[in-house]
Short mmCIF file of C-alpha atoms (C1' of nucleotides) in Angstrom, two decimals:
data_model
loop_
_atom_site.label_atom_id
_atom_site.label_comp_id
_atom_site.label_asym_id
_atom_site.label_seq_id
_atom_site.Cartn_x
_atom_site.Cartn_y
_atom_site.Cartn_z
CA MET A 7 -20.80 79.69 -105.20
CA ASP A 8 -23.25 79.57 -102.15
CA VAL A 9 -21.85 80.91 -98.69
CA ARG A 10 -23.18 77.70 -96.88
CA THR A 11 -21.02 75.73 -99.49
CA THR A 12 -18.02 77.59 -99.34
CA ILE A 13 -18.21 77.48 -95.63
CA LEU A 14 -18.70 73.82 -95.64
CA ASP A 15 -15.18 73.69 -98.42
CA GLU A 16 -13.20 75.70 -96.27
CA ALA A 17 -14.26 73.70 -92.89
CA THR A 18 -13.44 70.64 -94.47
CA ARG A 19 -9.92 71.86 -95.48
CA LEU A 20 -9.07 73.35 -92.32
CA PHE A 21 -10.49 70.29 -89.99
CA ALA A 22 -8.63 68.21 -92.14
CA ALA A 23 -5.35 69.99 -92.05
CA HIS A 24 -5.24 71.00 -88.54
CA GLY A 25 -8.46 69.12 -86.56
CA PHE A 26 -11.20 70.52 -85.21
CA ASP A 27 -9.65 71.79 -81.99
CA GLY A 28 -6.57 73.06 -83.83
CA THR A 29 -9.27 75.07 -86.20
CA SER A 30 -10.99 78.23 -84.71
CA ILE A 31 -14.00 79.52 -86.22
CA GLN A 32 -12.60 82.55 -86.65
CA SER A 33 -9.81 81.01 -89.00
CA ILE A 34 -12.55 79.80 -90.83
CA ALA A 35 -14.47 82.68 -91.41
CA ASP A 36 -11.18 84.50 -92.21
CA ALA A 37 -10.70 81.87 -95.17
CA VAL A 38 -14.27 82.38 -96.14
CA GLY A 39 -13.97 85.94 -95.99
CA VAL A 40 -16.96 86.58 -94.01
CA ARG A 41 -17.49 88.01 -90.21
CA LYS A 42 -17.67 85.38 -87.41
CA PRO A 43 -21.39 85.99 -86.47
CA SER A 44 -22.44 85.28 -90.18
CA LEU A 45 -20.64 82.14 -90.03
CA LEU A 46 -22.63 81.01 -86.98
CA TYR A 47 -25.60 81.99 -88.78
CA HIS A 48 -25.35 79.32 -91.12
CA PHE A 49 -24.10 76.81 -88.54
CA PRO A 50 -25.49 77.50 -85.22
CA SER A 51 -22.56 75.97 -83.68
CA LYS A 52 -18.91 74.80 -84.18
CA VAL A 53 -20.00 71.11 -83.37
CA ASP A 54 -22.92 71.70 -85.85
CA LEU A 55 -20.33 72.89 -88.34
CA ARG A 56 -18.23 69.71 -87.82
CA GLU A 57 -21.56 67.24 -88.07
CA SER A 58 -22.25 68.88 -91.34
CA VAL A 59 -18.95 68.55 -92.80
CA LEU A 60 -18.86 64.96 -91.88
CA GLU A 61 -22.36 64.55 -92.99
CA ARG A 62 -21.61 65.89 -96.47
CA LEU A 63 -18.42 63.75 -96.70
CA LEU A 64 -20.49 60.62 -96.01
CA SER A 65 -23.07 61.44 -98.50
CA HIS A 66 -21.21 61.75 -101.20
CA TRP A 67 -19.36 58.45 -100.18
CA ASN A 68 -23.19 57.05 -100.23
CA GLU A 69 -23.83 58.90 -104.22
CA ARG A 70 -20.57 56.64 -104.87
CA LEU A 71 -21.35 53.49 -103.22
CA PRO A 72 -23.75 51.99 -105.79
CA GLU A 73 -21.15 52.37 -108.60
CA LEU A 74 -18.70 50.73 -106.74
CA LEU A 75 -21.28 47.88 -105.27
CA LEU A 76 -22.39 47.18 -108.82
CA ALA A 77 -18.18 46.99 -109.90
CA ALA A 78 -18.24 44.43 -107.08
CA ALA A 79 -21.23 42.21 -108.23
CA THR A 80 -21.19 42.62 -111.56
CA PRO A 81 -19.78 39.18 -112.16
CA THR A 82 -18.83 39.40 -115.84
CA ALA A 83 -17.63 41.46 -118.67
CA PRO A 84 -19.83 41.65 -121.52
CA GLY A 85 -18.80 38.78 -123.33
CA ALA A 86 -16.21 36.59 -121.66
CA GLN A 87 -16.97 33.55 -119.46
CA THR A 88 -13.64 34.31 -117.15
CA PRO A 89 -15.29 34.49 -114.25
CA ARG A 90 -14.18 37.55 -112.13
CA ASP A 91 -11.98 39.47 -115.03
CA GLY A 92 -11.10 42.90 -113.59
CA ARG A 93 -13.76 42.95 -110.98
CA PHE A 94 -11.47 43.47 -108.26
CA ASP A 95 -9.58 46.04 -110.14
CA ARG A 96 -13.04 48.11 -110.34
CA VAL A 97 -13.16 48.19 -106.74
CA LEU A 98 -9.72 49.21 -105.86
CA ASP A 99 -10.16 51.75 -108.23
CA ALA A 100 -13.41 53.38 -107.36
CA LEU A 101 -12.26 53.00 -103.53
CA THR A 102 -9.08 54.92 -104.15
CA SER A 103 -10.17 57.37 -106.75
CA PHE A 104 -12.77 58.59 -104.13
CA PHE A 105 -10.18 59.25 -101.63
CA LEU A 106 -7.25 60.47 -104.09
CA GLU A 107 -9.71 62.69 -105.57
CA ASP A 108 -9.77 64.70 -102.05
CA PRO A 109 -7.58 63.65 -99.78
CA ASN A 110 -9.29 65.74 -97.06
CA ARG A 111 -11.90 63.12 -96.82
CA ALA A 112 -9.03 60.55 -95.84
CA ARG A 113 -7.64 62.87 -93.42
CA LEU A 114 -10.80 63.80 -92.10
CA LEU A 115 -11.82 60.09 -91.33
CA VAL A 116 -8.52 58.96 -89.89
CA ARG A 117 -8.63 62.51 -87.38
CA GLU A 118 -12.35 61.71 -86.45
CA ALA A 119 -10.85 57.86 -85.76
CA LEU A 120 -8.61 59.28 -83.40
CA ASP A 121 -10.57 62.38 -81.68
CA ARG A 122 -13.99 60.65 -81.22
CA PRO A 123 -13.90 56.74 -82.02
CA ASP A 124 -17.20 56.05 -80.51
CA GLU A 125 -19.26 58.53 -82.92
CA LEU A 126 -17.35 57.57 -86.21
CA ARG A 127 -17.90 53.73 -84.54
CA THR A 128 -21.59 54.01 -85.38
CA LEU A 129 -21.40 55.70 -88.68
CA LEU A 130 -18.69 53.00 -89.80
CA VAL A 131 -21.15 50.67 -88.56
CA LYS A 132 -23.69 52.25 -90.68
CA TYR A 133 -22.18 53.48 -94.01
CA VAL A 134 -19.05 51.09 -94.21
CA LYS A 135 -20.09 47.57 -93.09
CA PRO A 136 -22.78 46.68 -95.56
CA TRP A 137 -20.36 47.52 -98.25
CA ILE A 138 -17.73 45.37 -96.75
CA GLY A 139 -20.23 42.46 -96.33
CA VAL A 140 -20.72 42.77 -99.97
CA VAL A 141 -17.45 42.75 -100.78
CA ALA A 142 -16.72 39.89 -98.30
CA ASP A 143 -19.22 37.66 -99.65
CA GLN A 144 -17.64 38.11 -103.55
CA LEU A 145 -14.75 36.81 -101.88
CA ALA A 146 -16.08 34.34 -99.87
CA THR A 147 -17.68 32.87 -103.20
CA ALA A 148 -14.13 33.44 -105.02
CA ARG A 149 -12.42 31.31 -102.27
CA ALA A 150 -15.05 28.83 -102.34
CA GLN A 151 -14.21 28.80 -106.23
CA GLY A 152 -10.10 27.96 -105.68
CA PHE A 153 -9.37 31.52 -106.87
CA VAL A 154 -8.90 33.14 -103.32
CA HIS A 155 -6.05 31.71 -100.70
CA GLU A 156 -8.38 29.49 -98.65
CA ASP A 157 -6.88 30.76 -95.60
CA THR A 158 -8.28 34.13 -96.36
CA ASP A 159 -10.29 36.06 -93.67
CA VAL A 160 -12.13 37.79 -96.16
CA GLU A 161 -13.74 40.58 -93.81
CA ALA A 162 -10.30 41.24 -92.21
CA TYR A 163 -8.76 41.15 -95.21
CA ALA A 164 -11.26 44.10 -96.90
CA LEU A 165 -10.67 45.88 -93.77
CA HIS A 166 -7.20 46.00 -93.83
CA VAL A 167 -7.16 46.86 -97.92
CA THR A 168 -9.85 49.53 -97.14
CA HIS A 169 -7.48 51.04 -94.37
CA MET A 170 -4.23 50.85 -96.43
CA VAL A 171 -5.84 53.11 -98.87
CA VAL A 172 -7.47 55.64 -96.66
CA GLY A 173 -4.89 55.84 -93.81
CA GLY A 174 -2.37 55.59 -96.86
CA VAL A 175 -3.81 58.56 -98.48
CA ALA A 176 -4.15 60.57 -95.29
CA VAL A 177 -0.28 60.19 -94.57
CA PHE A 178 0.94 59.55 -97.89
CA ASP A 179 3.13 62.44 -98.37
CA THR A 180 4.67 62.28 -94.79
CA LEU A 181 5.30 58.72 -94.84
CA GLY A 182 6.36 58.63 -98.44
CA ALA A 183 9.62 60.66 -97.18
CA VAL A 184 11.16 57.77 -96.31
CA LEU A 185 11.07 56.31 -100.07
CA PRO A 186 14.15 57.96 -102.48
CA GLY A 187 12.88 59.73 -105.52
CA ARG A 188 10.79 62.81 -106.47
CA ALA A 189 7.37 62.95 -104.74
CA SER A 190 5.38 62.23 -107.77
CA GLU A 191 6.70 58.82 -108.32
CA ARG A 192 7.04 58.10 -104.86
CA SER A 193 3.16 58.03 -104.70
CA GLU A 194 2.99 56.28 -107.66
CA ARG A 195 5.23 53.37 -106.48
CA LEU A 196 3.52 53.31 -103.01
CA ARG A 197 0.10 52.83 -105.31
CA ALA A 198 1.42 50.46 -107.67
CA GLU A 199 2.85 48.19 -104.72
CA LEU A 200 -0.55 48.07 -102.62
CA VAL A 201 -2.31 47.18 -105.76
CA ARG A 202 0.22 44.64 -106.43
CA LEU A 203 0.23 43.52 -102.37
CA ALA A 204 -3.68 43.66 -102.15
CA LYS A 205 -3.60 41.29 -104.96
CA ALA A 206 -0.99 38.59 -104.32
CA GLY A 207 -1.96 38.75 -100.90
CA LEU A 208 -5.66 37.46 -102.11
CA PHE A 209 -5.68 35.25 -105.20
CA ARG A 210 -3.86 32.11 -105.63
CA ARG A 211 -1.41 31.41 -107.74
CA GLY A 212 2.51 32.51 -107.20
CA GLN A 213 3.47 34.28 -110.16
CA THR A 214 2.02 32.02 -112.99
CA GLU A 215 -1.70 31.69 -113.42
CA ARG A 216 -2.81 28.62 -111.95
CA PRO A 217 -6.56 28.20 -110.76
CA PRO A 218 -7.11 24.60 -109.35
CA PRO A 219 -10.77 24.13 -110.19
CA PRO A 220 -10.95 23.10 -114.09
CA SER A 221 -12.00 25.93 -115.88
CA LYS A 222 -12.52 26.54 -119.81
CA ASP A 223 -10.42 29.68 -120.80
CA ALA A 224 -10.97 32.12 -122.96
CA ALA A 225 -8.24 33.86 -124.53
CA ALA A 226 -6.07 35.88 -122.09
CA ARG A 227 -7.80 39.19 -121.77
CA THR A 228 -5.52 40.77 -119.32
CA ARG A 229 -5.46 44.64 -119.84
CA HIS A 230 -3.36 44.84 -116.82
CA THR A 231 0.20 43.83 -116.59
CA THR A 232 -0.02 42.06 -113.69
CA ALA A 233 -3.26 40.06 -114.15
CA GLU A 234 -6.20 38.55 -112.32
CA PRO A 235 -6.43 34.87 -111.96
CA SER A 236 -7.80 34.98 -115.74
CA SER A 237 -8.38 31.16 -115.79
CA LYS A 238 -5.23 29.25 -116.42
CA MET B 17 7.58 57.83 -59.58
CA ASP B 18 9.28 60.70 -60.72
CA VAL B 19 7.34 63.62 -61.22
CA ARG B 20 8.82 64.80 -64.71
CA THR B 21 8.01 61.00 -66.19
CA THR B 22 4.09 61.27 -64.66
CA ILE B 23 3.61 64.26 -66.31
CA LEU B 24 5.60 62.73 -69.70
CA ASP B 25 3.35 60.09 -68.90
CA GLU B 26 0.19 61.47 -68.95
CA ALA B 27 1.05 64.09 -71.57
CA THR B 28 1.76 61.18 -73.47
CA ARG B 29 -1.98 59.54 -72.71
CA LEU B 30 -3.84 62.66 -73.30
CA PHE B 31 -1.79 64.14 -76.45
CA ALA B 32 -2.63 60.54 -77.91
CA ALA B 33 -6.43 60.21 -77.32
CA HIS B 34 -7.12 64.19 -77.77
CA GLY B 35 -4.67 65.53 -79.77
CA PHE B 36 -1.66 68.61 -78.89
CA ASP B 37 -4.84 71.29 -79.52
CA GLY B 38 -7.28 69.08 -77.87
CA THR B 39 -5.25 68.99 -74.68
CA SER B 40 -5.05 71.76 -72.14
CA ILE B 41 -2.14 72.02 -69.74
CA GLN B 42 -4.44 72.31 -67.09
CA SER B 43 -5.80 69.06 -67.81
CA ILE B 44 -2.70 67.34 -67.87
CA ALA B 45 -1.86 69.03 -64.86
CA ASP B 46 -4.81 67.57 -63.14
CA ALA B 47 -4.08 64.04 -64.15
CA VAL B 48 -0.60 64.06 -62.73
CA GLY B 49 -2.14 66.07 -59.29
CA VAL B 50 -0.27 69.05 -59.69
CA ARG B 51 -0.98 72.67 -60.15
CA LYS B 52 -0.01 74.32 -63.74
CA PRO B 53 2.72 76.18 -63.16
CA SER B 54 4.69 73.13 -61.15
CA LEU B 55 4.02 71.47 -64.44
CA LEU B 56 5.41 74.45 -66.43
CA TYR B 57 8.68 74.44 -64.26
CA HIS B 58 9.51 71.45 -65.66
CA PHE B 59 8.58 71.83 -69.38
CA PRO B 60 8.83 75.80 -69.76
CA SER B 61 6.13 75.59 -72.51
CA LYS B 62 3.59 73.51 -73.66
CA VAL B 63 5.83 72.74 -77.01
CA ASP B 64 8.48 71.60 -75.34
CA LEU B 65 6.28 69.16 -73.46
CA ARG B 66 5.27 67.79 -76.91
CA GLU B 67 8.90 67.73 -77.92
CA SER B 68 10.01 65.79 -75.29
CA VAL B 69 7.03 63.36 -75.18
CA LEU B 70 7.77 62.67 -78.60
CA GLU B 71 11.65 62.45 -78.09
CA ARG B 72 11.11 60.01 -75.64
CA LEU B 73 8.86 57.94 -77.78
CA LEU B 74 11.63 57.66 -80.60
CA SER B 75 14.48 57.13 -77.97
CA HIS B 76 12.42 54.10 -76.78
CA TRP B 77 12.04 53.17 -80.54
CA ASN B 78 15.93 53.49 -80.83
CA GLU B 79 16.39 51.63 -77.99
CA ARG B 80 14.62 48.68 -79.89
CA LEU B 81 16.03 49.33 -83.06
CA PRO B 82 19.37 46.95 -82.41
CA GLU B 83 16.71 44.19 -81.68
CA LEU B 84 14.62 44.45 -84.79
CA LEU B 85 17.71 44.68 -86.77
CA LEU B 86 19.28 42.02 -85.62
CA ALA B 87 16.04 40.00 -86.34
CA ALA B 88 16.17 41.21 -89.75
CA ALA B 89 19.61 40.54 -90.26
CA THR B 90 20.37 36.98 -88.20
CA PRO B 91 19.64 34.96 -91.45
CA THR B 92 19.25 31.48 -90.43
CA ALA B 93 17.81 29.67 -87.35
CA PRO B 94 20.83 26.98 -85.77
CA GLY B 95 19.35 24.23 -87.57
CA ALA B 96 17.34 24.89 -89.87
CA GLN B 97 17.33 24.13 -93.87
CA THR B 98 14.59 26.32 -94.80
CA PRO B 99 16.84 29.38 -95.93
CA ARG B 100 14.83 32.11 -94.07
CA ASP B 101 12.69 30.43 -91.43
CA GLY B 102 11.21 32.65 -89.40
CA ARG B 103 13.36 35.86 -90.03
CA PHE B 104 10.17 37.41 -91.41
CA ASP B 105 8.18 36.61 -88.17
CA ARG B 106 10.39 38.06 -85.93
CA VAL B 107 10.81 41.59 -87.57
CA LEU B 108 7.08 41.93 -88.06
CA ASP B 109 6.67 40.36 -84.09
CA ALA B 110 9.01 43.09 -83.27
CA LEU B 111 7.55 45.93 -85.24
CA THR B 112 3.82 45.06 -83.60
CA SER B 113 4.61 44.24 -80.41
CA PHE B 114 6.40 47.74 -79.61
CA PHE B 115 3.05 49.38 -81.13
CA LEU B 116 0.57 47.10 -79.49
CA GLU B 117 2.79 47.66 -75.85
CA ASP B 118 1.27 51.08 -75.78
CA PRO B 119 -1.02 52.04 -78.55
CA ASN B 120 -0.44 55.76 -77.83
CA ARG B 121 2.74 55.36 -79.68
CA ALA B 122 0.86 54.41 -82.67
CA ARG B 123 -1.98 57.33 -82.26
CA LEU B 124 0.61 59.33 -81.26
CA LEU B 125 2.18 59.35 -84.34
CA VAL B 126 -0.68 59.19 -86.78
CA ARG B 127 -1.42 62.48 -85.27
CA GLU B 128 1.99 63.94 -85.75
CA ALA B 129 1.98 63.06 -89.35
CA LEU B 130 -1.49 64.79 -90.05
CA ASP B 131 -0.71 68.32 -87.61
CA ARG B 132 2.82 68.74 -88.38
CA PRO B 133 3.64 66.68 -91.61
CA ASP B 134 7.30 68.45 -92.11
CA GLU B 135 8.22 68.17 -88.85
CA LEU B 136 7.42 64.46 -88.67
CA ARG B 137 8.84 63.73 -91.96
CA THR B 138 12.28 64.86 -90.71
CA LEU B 139 11.87 62.43 -87.61
CA LEU B 140 10.98 59.68 -90.09
CA VAL B 141 13.78 60.14 -92.40
CA LYS B 142 15.89 60.12 -89.43
CA TYR B 143 14.82 57.14 -87.31
CA VAL B 144 13.05 54.99 -89.76
CA LYS B 145 14.47 55.51 -92.88
CA PRO B 146 17.48 53.42 -92.50
CA TRP B 147 15.66 50.64 -90.75
CA ILE B 148 13.57 50.50 -93.92
CA GLY B 149 16.59 50.30 -95.75
CA VAL B 150 17.64 47.29 -94.21
CA VAL B 151 14.69 45.20 -94.19
CA ALA B 152 14.58 46.43 -97.95
CA ASP B 153 17.97 45.32 -98.38
CA GLN B 154 17.12 41.59 -96.81
CA LEU B 155 14.23 41.70 -99.08
CA ALA B 156 15.97 42.27 -102.18
CA THR B 157 17.92 39.31 -101.38
CA ALA B 158 15.86 37.33 -101.03
CA ARG B 159 14.06 38.28 -103.98
CA ALA B 160 16.87 37.79 -106.00
CA GLN B 161 17.03 34.30 -104.63
CA GLY B 162 13.57 33.74 -105.87
CA PHE B 163 11.69 33.57 -102.45
CA VAL B 164 9.96 36.41 -102.95
CA HIS B 165 7.76 37.48 -105.55
CA GLU B 166 10.02 39.21 -108.16
CA ASP B 167 7.63 42.19 -108.95
CA THR B 168 7.97 43.31 -105.63
CA ASP B 169 9.19 46.98 -104.83
CA VAL B 170 10.79 45.88 -101.47
CA GLU B 171 11.11 49.75 -100.11
CA ALA B 172 7.35 50.37 -100.80
CA TYR B 173 6.30 47.23 -99.72
CA ALA B 174 8.23 47.71 -96.48
CA LEU B 175 6.35 50.70 -96.09
CA HIS B 176 3.07 49.61 -96.54
CA VAL B 177 3.83 47.26 -94.01
CA THR B 178 5.12 49.44 -91.22
CA HIS B 179 1.75 51.46 -92.17
CA MET B 180 -0.66 48.70 -91.33
CA VAL B 181 1.09 48.20 -88.23
CA VAL B 182 1.08 51.64 -87.00
CA GLY B 183 -1.70 52.72 -88.67
CA GLY B 184 -3.78 49.77 -87.86
CA VAL B 185 -2.73 49.98 -84.07
CA ALA B 186 -3.90 53.45 -83.85
CA VAL B 187 -7.44 53.04 -85.11
CA PHE B 188 -7.59 49.05 -84.48
CA ASP B 189 -10.59 49.88 -82.41
CA THR B 190 -12.44 52.24 -84.17
CA LEU B 191 -12.10 50.09 -87.43
CA GLY B 192 -12.93 46.68 -86.24
CA ALA B 193 -16.47 47.63 -85.52
CA VAL B 194 -17.53 46.61 -88.55
CA LEU B 195 -16.41 43.10 -87.83
CA PRO B 196 -18.86 41.14 -86.22
CA GLY B 197 -17.91 39.38 -83.13
CA ARG B 198 -16.59 40.08 -79.82
CA ALA B 199 -13.89 43.19 -79.79
CA SER B 200 -10.88 40.88 -77.94
CA GLU B 201 -11.33 38.26 -80.72
CA ARG B 202 -12.07 40.99 -83.58
CA SER B 203 -8.29 42.58 -82.96
CA GLU B 204 -6.93 38.91 -83.03
CA ARG B 205 -8.77 38.40 -86.33
CA LEU B 206 -6.98 41.40 -87.92
CA ARG B 207 -3.70 41.01 -86.50
CA ALA B 208 -4.06 37.31 -88.02
CA GLU B 209 -4.88 38.52 -91.15
CA LEU B 210 -2.18 40.99 -91.18
CA VAL B 211 0.12 38.58 -91.15
CA ARG B 212 -1.08 36.21 -93.70
CA LEU B 213 -1.72 38.98 -96.23
CA ALA B 214 1.99 40.53 -95.70
CA LYS B 215 3.43 37.17 -95.82
CA ALA B 216 1.34 35.93 -98.84
CA GLY B 217 1.92 39.55 -100.97
CA LEU B 218 5.64 38.63 -100.21
CA PHE B 219 6.81 35.02 -100.71
CA ARG B 220 6.22 33.26 -103.59
CA ARG B 221 3.77 29.78 -103.38
CA GLY B 222 1.65 31.64 -100.70
CA GLN B 223 3.08 30.16 -97.52
CA THR B 224 6.30 31.23 -95.62
CA GLU B 225 8.19 28.06 -96.24
CA ARG B 226 7.61 24.94 -98.31
CA PRO B 227 10.31 22.38 -98.68
CA PRO B 228 8.97 19.50 -100.70
CA PRO B 229 7.06 18.03 -97.88
CA PRO B 230 3.49 18.91 -98.84
CA SER B 231 1.60 18.38 -95.31
CA LYS B 232 -1.44 19.40 -94.11
CA ASP B 233 -0.56 19.86 -90.68
CA ALA B 234 2.15 22.31 -91.92
CA ALA B 235 -0.15 25.26 -92.67
CA ALA B 236 -1.98 24.22 -89.10
CA ARG B 237 1.20 24.58 -87.21
CA THR B 238 1.09 28.15 -87.47
CA ARG B 239 0.29 29.29 -83.90
CA HIS B 240 -2.65 31.59 -84.72
CA THR B 241 -5.16 29.72 -82.46
CA THR B 242 -8.09 31.47 -83.40
CA ALA B 243 -10.50 30.76 -86.55
CA GLU B 244 -8.49 31.06 -89.78
CA PRO B 245 -10.94 29.43 -92.37
CA SER B 246 -13.62 31.24 -90.09
CA SER B 247 -16.34 32.66 -92.19
CA LYS B 248 -16.78 29.71 -94.74
"C1'" DG C 9 23.17 79.46 -38.76
"C1'" DG C 10 23.43 81.21 -43.54
"C1'" DC C 11 22.93 80.34 -48.06
"C1'" DC C 12 21.25 78.43 -52.34
"C1'" DC C 13 18.90 75.31 -54.97
"C1'" DT C 14 14.92 72.46 -56.02
"C1'" DC C 15 10.25 72.60 -56.21
"C1'" DC C 16 5.19 73.46 -55.71
"C1'" DC C 17 2.29 76.96 -54.80
"C1'" DT C 18 -1.15 81.08 -55.01
"C1'" DA C 19 -2.38 85.15 -57.58
"C1'" DC C 20 -2.74 87.26 -61.84
"C1'" DC C 21 -2.64 89.01 -66.90
"C1'" DA C 22 -3.38 89.54 -72.04
"C1'" DT C 23 -5.20 86.68 -75.59
"C1'" DC C 24 -8.26 83.99 -77.47
"C1'" DT C 25 -12.02 81.31 -77.40
"C1'" DG C 26 -17.14 79.85 -78.87
"C1'" DG C 27 -21.34 82.45 -78.78
"C1'" DT C 28 -24.78 86.22 -78.28
"C1'" DA C 29 -27.50 90.70 -78.79
"C1'" DG C 30 -29.20 93.74 -81.93
"C1'" DA C 31 -28.71 97.03 -85.68
"C1'" DC C 32 -28.85 97.43 -90.43
"C1'" DA C 33 -30.01 96.37 -95.34
"C1'" DA C 34 -31.24 94.06 -99.24
"C1'" DA C 35 -35.27 91.05 -100.96
"C1'" DC C 36 -39.64 89.09 -100.67
"C1'" DG C 37 -44.44 88.59 -100.63
"C1'" DG C 38 -49.47 90.19 -99.73
"C1'" DC D 26 -46.20 99.99 -100.02
"C1'" DC D 27 -45.64 97.55 -95.85
"C1'" DG D 28 -44.39 93.67 -92.75
"C1'" DT D 29 -41.45 89.87 -92.93
"C1'" DT D 30 -37.77 87.19 -93.77
"C1'" DT D 31 -32.53 86.51 -94.67
"C1'" DG D 32 -28.41 87.27 -94.43
"C1'" DT D 33 -24.07 90.11 -92.85
"C1'" DC D 34 -22.57 93.13 -90.13
"C1'" DT D 35 -20.23 95.62 -84.61
"C1'" DA D 36 -20.10 95.55 -80.15
"C1'" DC D 37 -19.64 92.54 -76.82
"C1'" DC D 38 -19.33 88.75 -73.46
"C1'" DA D 39 -17.90 84.69 -70.47
"C1'" DG D 40 -14.86 81.42 -69.92
"C1'" DA D 41 -10.50 79.11 -70.88
"C1'" DT D 42 -6.08 79.42 -72.38
"C1'" DG D 43 -0.76 79.61 -72.31
"C1'" DG D 44 2.27 81.68 -69.73
"C1'" DT D 45 4.45 84.89 -65.79
"C1'" DA D 46 5.64 86.94 -61.07
"C1'" DG D 47 6.84 86.00 -56.89
"C1'" DG D 48 6.60 83.70 -52.51
"C1'" DG D 49 7.59 80.28 -49.47
"C1'" DA D 50 8.79 75.16 -47.73
"C1'" DG D 51 12.26 71.82 -47.62
"C1'" DG D 52 16.74 70.12 -48.11
"C1'" DG D 53 21.69 69.89 -48.80
"C1'" DC D 54 25.87 72.07 -48.08
"C1'" DC D 55 29.90 75.13 -46.06
#
DNA sequence: GGCCCTCCCTACCATCTGGTAGACAAACGG
DNA sequence: CCGTTTGTCTACCAGATGGTAGGGAGGGCC
């Protein structure tokens, strides 16, 4: 594999694990299997390396964005007239899988939020804010239609759920220690409860489905055990 | 003030802001207004200093614990017939106020979770797990009585809410950047939505308490002043 | 006074840090 | 075939780092 890419990989791993200040370029060079000046040939300084790492992370995110936005915006499954079947799940899945795919992404973001809040802020405004906006719009529409609790602050809600996913992935194994049981099932419990919490905190209807606006329903096509507000 | 205490204060601040590796004992000594060897007289090594900082944080937490446990266990306000009036709010308030009182506590914990997961894990098991257990028991009882969604994973729920508070406080100002408006009202929006989300995700029927009388004022009686049906 | 103990200091040190200079070799392009 | 570019290396450097040695001022105590 390309040396430059290998450096980025190892740097990502080590920055996520020990932080920027806790990682020496020497240790990165060792991990790559190359001498320090060789590394500095590809990235003229440690700061440059960090920026490249972050840039790559965010560009990966940007590649995934359309898919996620599509999931949020696609109003209806092919033949169904239930207005919002599975959309919520698709967005949440897209988000969680992106970070679970490589938890270092989450850890890196949380570290940046702590280490360089100002710089991350501008990146968030650029990369995340518009997406939050789209999701929030969808939620606001759903709220107007009566599917979502009417006192929901849609932007703040989207932010909290995002934070639960990102922050959760970042500290999962540390945090999960307070749960009993094996590590594998602990993470699954946390994931499942996150989904339940996010849904129950959003959609109206306690347990039973009961959307206030009159709607003709198609057959209950809910493919998840805990369902969306498919109508009635 | 006691020099030793001042050192702990400044170390807490700087560790929270820049991390352990990003903070030199020289910089701490400067902040205190003392020479480096003087600092090392009180704390024989940098690692000792970190442990003392963390120990103090957790012992503060331990002092507050009884108050929080009491809030969780006290079943009913004097004259109320609603069976669980305000208990939830009291616990959540106790938790949030502890960390909002000094956000460095939250930042420090999140940093430790990332930097030294193994060590923090043992601390969490010791200091946090029992408390989560008590709260979870209360929630399980409430669930059995039908006040709480029956598919709630009470431990995982408690963990998620705790994480929302701690992690949220840690990265609030960074994260809040994606919300429009002034910083002051952003944090209030996030706080209010956190409370709403936590409650709606827990209690059946959406709102905390809902005895027969269906009054619209009951909803307005909740004390968050800033916009709730904000962005409609 | 004489003594010890607390506390803070100056001076120093070995090691590690990010980063540079420049030699060397292979590959490339005319 | 020769110059240039690309990439890796050894050798080195100045500064910062965590930590030590040891001196001295002050206060309490007998």
